[in-house]
Coordinates of C-alpha atoms in Angstrom, one line a residue:
X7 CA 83.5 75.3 96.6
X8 CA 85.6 77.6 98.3
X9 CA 83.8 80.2 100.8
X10 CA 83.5 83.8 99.1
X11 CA 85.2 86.9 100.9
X12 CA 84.0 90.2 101.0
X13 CA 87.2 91.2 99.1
X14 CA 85.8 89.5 95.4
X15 CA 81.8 90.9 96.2
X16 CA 84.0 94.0 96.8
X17 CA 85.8 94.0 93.5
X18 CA 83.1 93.1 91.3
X19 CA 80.9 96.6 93.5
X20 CA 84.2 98.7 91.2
X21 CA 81.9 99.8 88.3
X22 CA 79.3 101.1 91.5
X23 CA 82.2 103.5 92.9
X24 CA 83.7 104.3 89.9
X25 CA 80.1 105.9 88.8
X26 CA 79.9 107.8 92.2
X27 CA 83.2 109.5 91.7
X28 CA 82.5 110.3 87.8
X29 CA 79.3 111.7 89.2
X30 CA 81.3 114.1 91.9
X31 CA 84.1 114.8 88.8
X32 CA 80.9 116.2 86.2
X33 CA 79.8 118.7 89.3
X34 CA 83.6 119.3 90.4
X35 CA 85.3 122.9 89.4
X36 CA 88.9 123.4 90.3
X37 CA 90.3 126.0 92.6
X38 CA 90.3 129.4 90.5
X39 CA 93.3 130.4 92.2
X40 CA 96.7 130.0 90.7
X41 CA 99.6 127.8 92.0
X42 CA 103.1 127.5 92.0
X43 CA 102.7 123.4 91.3
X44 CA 100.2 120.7 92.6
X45 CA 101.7 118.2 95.3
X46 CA 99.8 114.4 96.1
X47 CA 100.0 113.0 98.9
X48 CA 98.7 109.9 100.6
X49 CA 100.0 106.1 102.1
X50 CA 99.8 102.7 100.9
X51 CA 97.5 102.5 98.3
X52 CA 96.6 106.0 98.1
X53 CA 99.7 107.2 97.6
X54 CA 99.8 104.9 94.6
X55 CA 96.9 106.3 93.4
X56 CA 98.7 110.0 94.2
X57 CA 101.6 108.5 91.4
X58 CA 98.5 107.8 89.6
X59 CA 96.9 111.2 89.2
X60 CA 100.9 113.0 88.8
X61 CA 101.5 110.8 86.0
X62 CA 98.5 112.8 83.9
X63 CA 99.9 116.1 84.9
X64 CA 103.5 115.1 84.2
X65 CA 104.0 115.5 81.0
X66 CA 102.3 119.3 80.9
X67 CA 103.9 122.2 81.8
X68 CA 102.1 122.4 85.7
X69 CA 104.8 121.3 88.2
X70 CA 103.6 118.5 89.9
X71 CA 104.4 115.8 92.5
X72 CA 103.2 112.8 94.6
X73 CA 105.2 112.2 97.8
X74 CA 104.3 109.1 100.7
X75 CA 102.6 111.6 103.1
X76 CA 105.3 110.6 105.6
X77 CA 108.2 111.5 103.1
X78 CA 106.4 114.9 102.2
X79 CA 106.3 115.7 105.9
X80 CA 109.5 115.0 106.9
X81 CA 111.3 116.3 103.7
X82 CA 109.6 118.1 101.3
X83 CA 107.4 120.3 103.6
X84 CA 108.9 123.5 102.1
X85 CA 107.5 122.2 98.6
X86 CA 103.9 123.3 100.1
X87 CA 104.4 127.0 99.9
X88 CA 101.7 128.5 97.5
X89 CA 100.6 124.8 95.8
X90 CA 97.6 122.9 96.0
X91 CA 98.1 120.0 97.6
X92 CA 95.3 116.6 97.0
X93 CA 95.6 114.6 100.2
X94 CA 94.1 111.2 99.7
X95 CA 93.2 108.3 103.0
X96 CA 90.4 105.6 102.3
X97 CA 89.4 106.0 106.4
X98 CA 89.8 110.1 106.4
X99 CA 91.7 109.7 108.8
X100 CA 95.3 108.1 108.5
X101 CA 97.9 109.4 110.9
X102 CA 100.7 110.7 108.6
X103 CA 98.2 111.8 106.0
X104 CA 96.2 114.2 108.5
X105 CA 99.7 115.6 110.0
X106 CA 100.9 116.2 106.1
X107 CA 98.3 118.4 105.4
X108 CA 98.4 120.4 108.6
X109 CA 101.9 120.9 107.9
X110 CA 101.1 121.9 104.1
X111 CA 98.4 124.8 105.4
X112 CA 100.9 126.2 107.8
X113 CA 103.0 126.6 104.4
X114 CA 99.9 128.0 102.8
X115 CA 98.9 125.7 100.7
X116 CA 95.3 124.6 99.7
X117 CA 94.1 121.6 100.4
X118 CA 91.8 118.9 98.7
X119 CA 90.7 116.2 100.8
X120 CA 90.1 112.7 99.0
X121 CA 88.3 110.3 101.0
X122 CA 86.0 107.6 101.3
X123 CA 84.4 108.4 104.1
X124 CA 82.2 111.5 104.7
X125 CA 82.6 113.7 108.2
X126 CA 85.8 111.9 108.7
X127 CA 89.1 113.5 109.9
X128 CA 90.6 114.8 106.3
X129 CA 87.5 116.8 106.2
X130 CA 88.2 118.8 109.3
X131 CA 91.6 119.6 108.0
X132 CA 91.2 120.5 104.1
X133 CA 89.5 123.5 102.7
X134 CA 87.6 121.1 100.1
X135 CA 87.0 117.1 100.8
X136 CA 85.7 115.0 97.7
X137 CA 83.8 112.1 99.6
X138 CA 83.1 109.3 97.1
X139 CA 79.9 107.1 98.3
X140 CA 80.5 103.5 97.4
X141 CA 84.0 103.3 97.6
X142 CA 84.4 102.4 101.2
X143 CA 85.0 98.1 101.8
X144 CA 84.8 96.2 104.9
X145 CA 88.3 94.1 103.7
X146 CA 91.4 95.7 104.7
X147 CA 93.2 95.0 101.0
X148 CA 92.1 98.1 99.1
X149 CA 90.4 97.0 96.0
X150 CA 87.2 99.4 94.7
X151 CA 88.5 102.2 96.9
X152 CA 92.1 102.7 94.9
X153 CA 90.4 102.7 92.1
X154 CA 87.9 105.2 92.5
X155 CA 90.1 107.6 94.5
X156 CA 92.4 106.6 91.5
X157 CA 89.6 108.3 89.4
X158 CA 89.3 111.1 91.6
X159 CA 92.9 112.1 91.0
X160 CA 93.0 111.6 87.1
X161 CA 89.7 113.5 87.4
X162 CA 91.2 116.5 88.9
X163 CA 94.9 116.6 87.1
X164 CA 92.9 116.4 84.1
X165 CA 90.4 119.6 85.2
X166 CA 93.3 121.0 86.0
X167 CA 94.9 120.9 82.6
X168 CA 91.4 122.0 81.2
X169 CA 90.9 118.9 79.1
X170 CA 87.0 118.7 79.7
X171 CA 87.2 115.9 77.1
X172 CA 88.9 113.2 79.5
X173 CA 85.8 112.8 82.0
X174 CA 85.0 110.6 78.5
X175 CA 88.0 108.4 78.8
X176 CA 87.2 108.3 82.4
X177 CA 83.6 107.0 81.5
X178 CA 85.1 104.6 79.3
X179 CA 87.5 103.4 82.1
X180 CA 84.3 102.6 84.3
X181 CA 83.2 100.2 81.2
X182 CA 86.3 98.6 80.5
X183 CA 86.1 97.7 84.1
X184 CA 82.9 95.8 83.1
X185 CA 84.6 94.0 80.7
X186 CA 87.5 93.0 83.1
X187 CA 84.9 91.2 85.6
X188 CA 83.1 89.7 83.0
X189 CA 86.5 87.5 82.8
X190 CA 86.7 86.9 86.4
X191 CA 86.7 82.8 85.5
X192 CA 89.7 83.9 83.2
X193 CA 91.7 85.3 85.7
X194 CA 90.6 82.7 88.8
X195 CA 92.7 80.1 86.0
X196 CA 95.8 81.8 85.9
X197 CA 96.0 82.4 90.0
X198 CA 95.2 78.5 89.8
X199 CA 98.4 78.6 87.1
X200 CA 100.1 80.2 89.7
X201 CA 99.0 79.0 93.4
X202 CA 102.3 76.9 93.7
X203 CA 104.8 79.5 93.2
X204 CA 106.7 81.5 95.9
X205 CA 107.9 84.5 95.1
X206 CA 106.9 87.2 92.6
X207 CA 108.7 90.0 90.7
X208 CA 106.4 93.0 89.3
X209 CA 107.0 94.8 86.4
X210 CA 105.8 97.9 84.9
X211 CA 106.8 101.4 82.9
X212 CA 104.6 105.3 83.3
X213 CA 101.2 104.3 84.4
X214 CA 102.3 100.3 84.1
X215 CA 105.0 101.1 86.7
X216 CA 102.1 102.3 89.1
X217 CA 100.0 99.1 88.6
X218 CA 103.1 96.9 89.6
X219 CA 103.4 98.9 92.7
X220 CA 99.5 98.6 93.7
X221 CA 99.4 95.0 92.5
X222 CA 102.6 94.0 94.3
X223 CA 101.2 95.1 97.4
X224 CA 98.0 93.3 97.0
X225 CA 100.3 90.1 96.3
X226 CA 102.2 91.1 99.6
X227 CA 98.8 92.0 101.8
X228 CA 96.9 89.1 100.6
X229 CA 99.6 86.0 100.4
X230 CA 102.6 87.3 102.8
X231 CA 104.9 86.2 99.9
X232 CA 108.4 87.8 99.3
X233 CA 106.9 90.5 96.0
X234 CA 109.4 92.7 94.6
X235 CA 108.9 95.6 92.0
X236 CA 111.0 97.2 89.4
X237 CA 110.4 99.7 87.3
X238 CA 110.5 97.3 84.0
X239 CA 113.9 98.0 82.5
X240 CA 115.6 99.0 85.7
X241 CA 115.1 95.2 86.3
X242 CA 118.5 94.6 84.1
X243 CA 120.2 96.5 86.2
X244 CA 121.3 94.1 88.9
X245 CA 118.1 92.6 90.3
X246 CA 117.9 90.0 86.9
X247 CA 120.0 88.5 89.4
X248 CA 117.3 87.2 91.5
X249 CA 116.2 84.7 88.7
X250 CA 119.0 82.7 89.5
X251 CA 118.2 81.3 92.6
X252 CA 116.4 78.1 93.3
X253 CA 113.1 79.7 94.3
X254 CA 113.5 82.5 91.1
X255 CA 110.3 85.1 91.5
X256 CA 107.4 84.7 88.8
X257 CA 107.8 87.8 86.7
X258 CA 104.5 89.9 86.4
X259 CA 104.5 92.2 83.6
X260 CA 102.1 95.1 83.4
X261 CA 102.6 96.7 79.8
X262 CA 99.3 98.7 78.4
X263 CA 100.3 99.8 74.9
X264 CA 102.0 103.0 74.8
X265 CA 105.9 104.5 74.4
X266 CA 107.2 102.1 76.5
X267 CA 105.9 99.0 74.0
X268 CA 109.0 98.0 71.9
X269 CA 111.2 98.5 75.1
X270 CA 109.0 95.7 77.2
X271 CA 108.7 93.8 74.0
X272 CA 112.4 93.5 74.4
X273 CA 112.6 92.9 78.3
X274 CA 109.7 90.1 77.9
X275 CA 111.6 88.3 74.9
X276 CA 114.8 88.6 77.2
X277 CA 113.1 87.6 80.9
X278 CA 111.6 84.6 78.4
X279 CA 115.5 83.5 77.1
X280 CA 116.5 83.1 80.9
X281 CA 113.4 80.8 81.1
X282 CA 111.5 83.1 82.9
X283 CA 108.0 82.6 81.8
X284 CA 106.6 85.9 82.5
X285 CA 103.2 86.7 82.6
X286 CA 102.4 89.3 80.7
X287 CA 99.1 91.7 81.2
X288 CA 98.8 94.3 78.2
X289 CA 96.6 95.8 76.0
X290 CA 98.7 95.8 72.7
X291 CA 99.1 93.5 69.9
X292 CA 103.3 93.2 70.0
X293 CA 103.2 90.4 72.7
X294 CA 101.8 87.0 72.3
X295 CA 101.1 84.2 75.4
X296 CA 99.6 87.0 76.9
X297 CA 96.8 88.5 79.2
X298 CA 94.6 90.3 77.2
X299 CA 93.2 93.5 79.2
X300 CA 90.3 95.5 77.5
X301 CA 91.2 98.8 77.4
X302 CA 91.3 100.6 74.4
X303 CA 92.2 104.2 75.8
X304 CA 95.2 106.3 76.7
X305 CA 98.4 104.8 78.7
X306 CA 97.8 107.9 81.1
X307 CA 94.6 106.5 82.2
X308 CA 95.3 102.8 82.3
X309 CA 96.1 102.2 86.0
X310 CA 92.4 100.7 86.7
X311 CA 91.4 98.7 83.8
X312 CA 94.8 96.9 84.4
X313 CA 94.7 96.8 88.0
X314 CA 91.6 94.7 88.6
X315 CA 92.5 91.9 86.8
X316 CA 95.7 91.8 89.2
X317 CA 93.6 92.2 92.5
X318 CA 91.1 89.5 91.1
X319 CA 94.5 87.2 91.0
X320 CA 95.8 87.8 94.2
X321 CA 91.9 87.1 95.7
X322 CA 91.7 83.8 94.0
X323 CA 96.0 83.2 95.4
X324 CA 94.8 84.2 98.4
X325 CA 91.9 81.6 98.7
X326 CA 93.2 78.6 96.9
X327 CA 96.2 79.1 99.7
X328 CA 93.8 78.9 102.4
X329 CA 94.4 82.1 103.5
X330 CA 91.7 84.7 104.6
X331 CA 92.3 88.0 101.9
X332 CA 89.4 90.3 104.0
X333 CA 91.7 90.1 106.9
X334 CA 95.2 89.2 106.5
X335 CA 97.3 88.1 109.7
X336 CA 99.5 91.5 111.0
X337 CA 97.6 94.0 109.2
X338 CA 94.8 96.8 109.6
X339 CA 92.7 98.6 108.0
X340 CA 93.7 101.8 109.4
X341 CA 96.9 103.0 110.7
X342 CA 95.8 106.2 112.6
X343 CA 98.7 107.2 115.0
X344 CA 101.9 108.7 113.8

C-alpha cells in the first residue's frame, strides 16, 4: 500500500473549509457603496477561482472582471477607478497579488482581501479581508483552499446581485462535495485507467471551462506532464490537430449540464470518431461511458463539486507514478517577490 500524502487527508478536510467559509458568507454584508464594476484578481489557482466568482456575475447587468493579478497590474490598472476589486492569495501574501491591489487603491478602488491566512500581508493592504479558517494545507497543489476561496467568491458575486437564496445552493455544494469523496475508490480506478498515459488535453465550456483550467494545473503541478486546455469547442479550431501524433493527449472533458450540453454532446461524439476515448466528467443524462458527478444544482455554481473528483485523480496519478504530489520537484508554495 502506497504511503498517504497530506495532499488526499487534505482533499477529503474540503467539506471542513467549505463550512468555515459558508459560515463567514451567512455573517458577510457587502459594501453599501456603489461601483462602476467589480474586478478579481488573484494567481494560479486563485485567479481560477477569480474566473470562478465573474462567471456568477456575468450574465447580470454588474460589469465585472477577473484578470491574473500580474495582467491587471500591468494593463488594466485604469480599470480600478471607482470598482471594487476582490483580491484573492491562499498565503496573503503573493507578490503580484499584494502589488495589484496597491495599485487598485491608488485608483480608488475598494478592496476585499480573500485569504487563507489571518494577519497575513493582504490584510494590511485591503479595507476588508475574509480569512477562511480551515482552508490553509501544508501541500503546495491547492486542493481545499481553491475551493473554499472558490466559495468565497460565488458567495460575494451572489450578495452582490442580492440573491440571498444562493448561500442554499452553496450549502448544497458543501454536500455534494460529501458525495464526491464518498467515491474516492471510484476515482483512484480511473487514475489507475489512466497511469500509463503521457499527455493530457482538458476540456470545458462557462463554469466547465474554469474546472479544465484548475484541473489542468493540478495534472501539470502534480505529474510534470505536457497538459493542455481548450475552451471545449475552440478545440476544433486547429489544436484537434494534436491527436494525431504518436503520443495523442487523453482528452478530459468537464461538462456539468447546462447550455453548453448538446454542443459537448457533439464535440464528445466527434473527439470519440477520431478514437479519442475521452473521459468525460458531467452531471447530465446526454452522455453515456461517463463519470458521473453528483451535483444536482446550477452550472454557475458547479466549479467545486466537479473539481474534486479531478484533484482526487491527479493525487492517485501522482502516487501510482512514484512521484511525491505534497511537494512537487521546481515548485513552491508561495511565490512572494515580484
Amino acid at each position: 500500500m502506497p504511503m498517504e500524502f497530506n495532499m488526499i487527508r487534505s482533499i477529503r478536510e474540503t467539506p471542513q473549509a467549505l463550512d468555515s467559509a459558508l459560515k463567514i458568507l451567512k455573517e458577510w454584508d457587502p459594501p453599501e457603496k456603489g461601483f462602476r464594476r467589480v474586478i478579481f484578481i488573484g494567481c494560479g489557482s486563485s485567479y481560477f477561482s477569480s474566473l470562478a466568482g465573474n462567471h456568477v456575475l456575468l450574465k447580470s447587468s454588474i460589469e465585472s472582471h477577473a484578470f491574473p493579478a500580474s495582467e491587471f497590474m500591468l494593463h488594466y490598472r485604469e480599470l480600478a477607478k471607482g470598482a471594487l476589486v476582490v483580491a484573492s492569495s491562499r498565503s496573503g501574501k503573493t507578490g503580484e497579488v499584494i502589488e495589484a491591489v496597491k495599485v487598485a487603491r491608488e485608483k480608488g478602488a475598494t478592496i476585499i482581501g480573500v485569504t487563507c491566512n489571518e494577519n497575513s500581508k493582504i490584510e494590511e493592504v485591503s479595507d476588508e479581508t475574509i480569512a477562511i479558517p480551515n482552508g490553509e494545507e501544508p501541500n503546495i497543489p491547492a486542493t481545499k483552499s481553491f475551493s473554499a476561496i472558490t466559495l468565497v467568491l460565488q458567495g460575494i458575486a451572489l450578495k452582490l446581485l442580492g440573491r440571498e437564496e444562493g448561500l442554499n445552493e452553496l450549502m448544497a455544494i458543501q454536500q455534494a462535495v460529501e458525495r464526491v469523496l464518498a467515491r474516492e475508490n471510484e476515482y483512484r480506478s480511473i487514475a489507475e485507467s489512466l497511469v500509463s498515459r503521457k499527455a493530457f488535453v482538458h476540456l470545458g465550456s462557462g463554469s466547465g471551462y474554469v474546472v479544465a483550467l484548475e484541473g489542468a494545473l493540478k495534472f501539470r503541478e502534480t505529474l510534470g506532464l505536457p497538459n493542455e486546455v481548450f475552451p471545449a469547442l475552440e478545440f476544433r479550431h486547429g489544436p484537434v490537430a494534436l491527436l494525431r501524433g504518436p503520443e495523442k493527449p487523453q482528452p478530459i472533458v468537464i461538462a456539468p449540464e447546462g447550455s453548453s450540453t448538446g454542443a459537448l454532446k457533439r464535440l464528445i461524439d466527434d473527439l470519440a470518431s477520431r478514437n479519442a476515448e475521452p473521459l468525460v466528467f458531467t452531471n447530465s443524462d446526454v452522455f453515456e461511458n461517463c463519470v458521473r458527478v453528483p451535483w444536482n444544482g446550477s452550472e454557475e455554481l458547479a466549479v467545486i463539486p466537479f473539481i474534486v473528483p479531478i484533484q482526487i485523480v491527479s493525487y492517485y496519478l501522482a502516487v501510482l507514478n512514484n512521484l511525491n504530489p505534497d511537494f512537487p520537484e521546481g515548485l513552491v508554495k508561495v511565490v512572494e517577490r515580484f
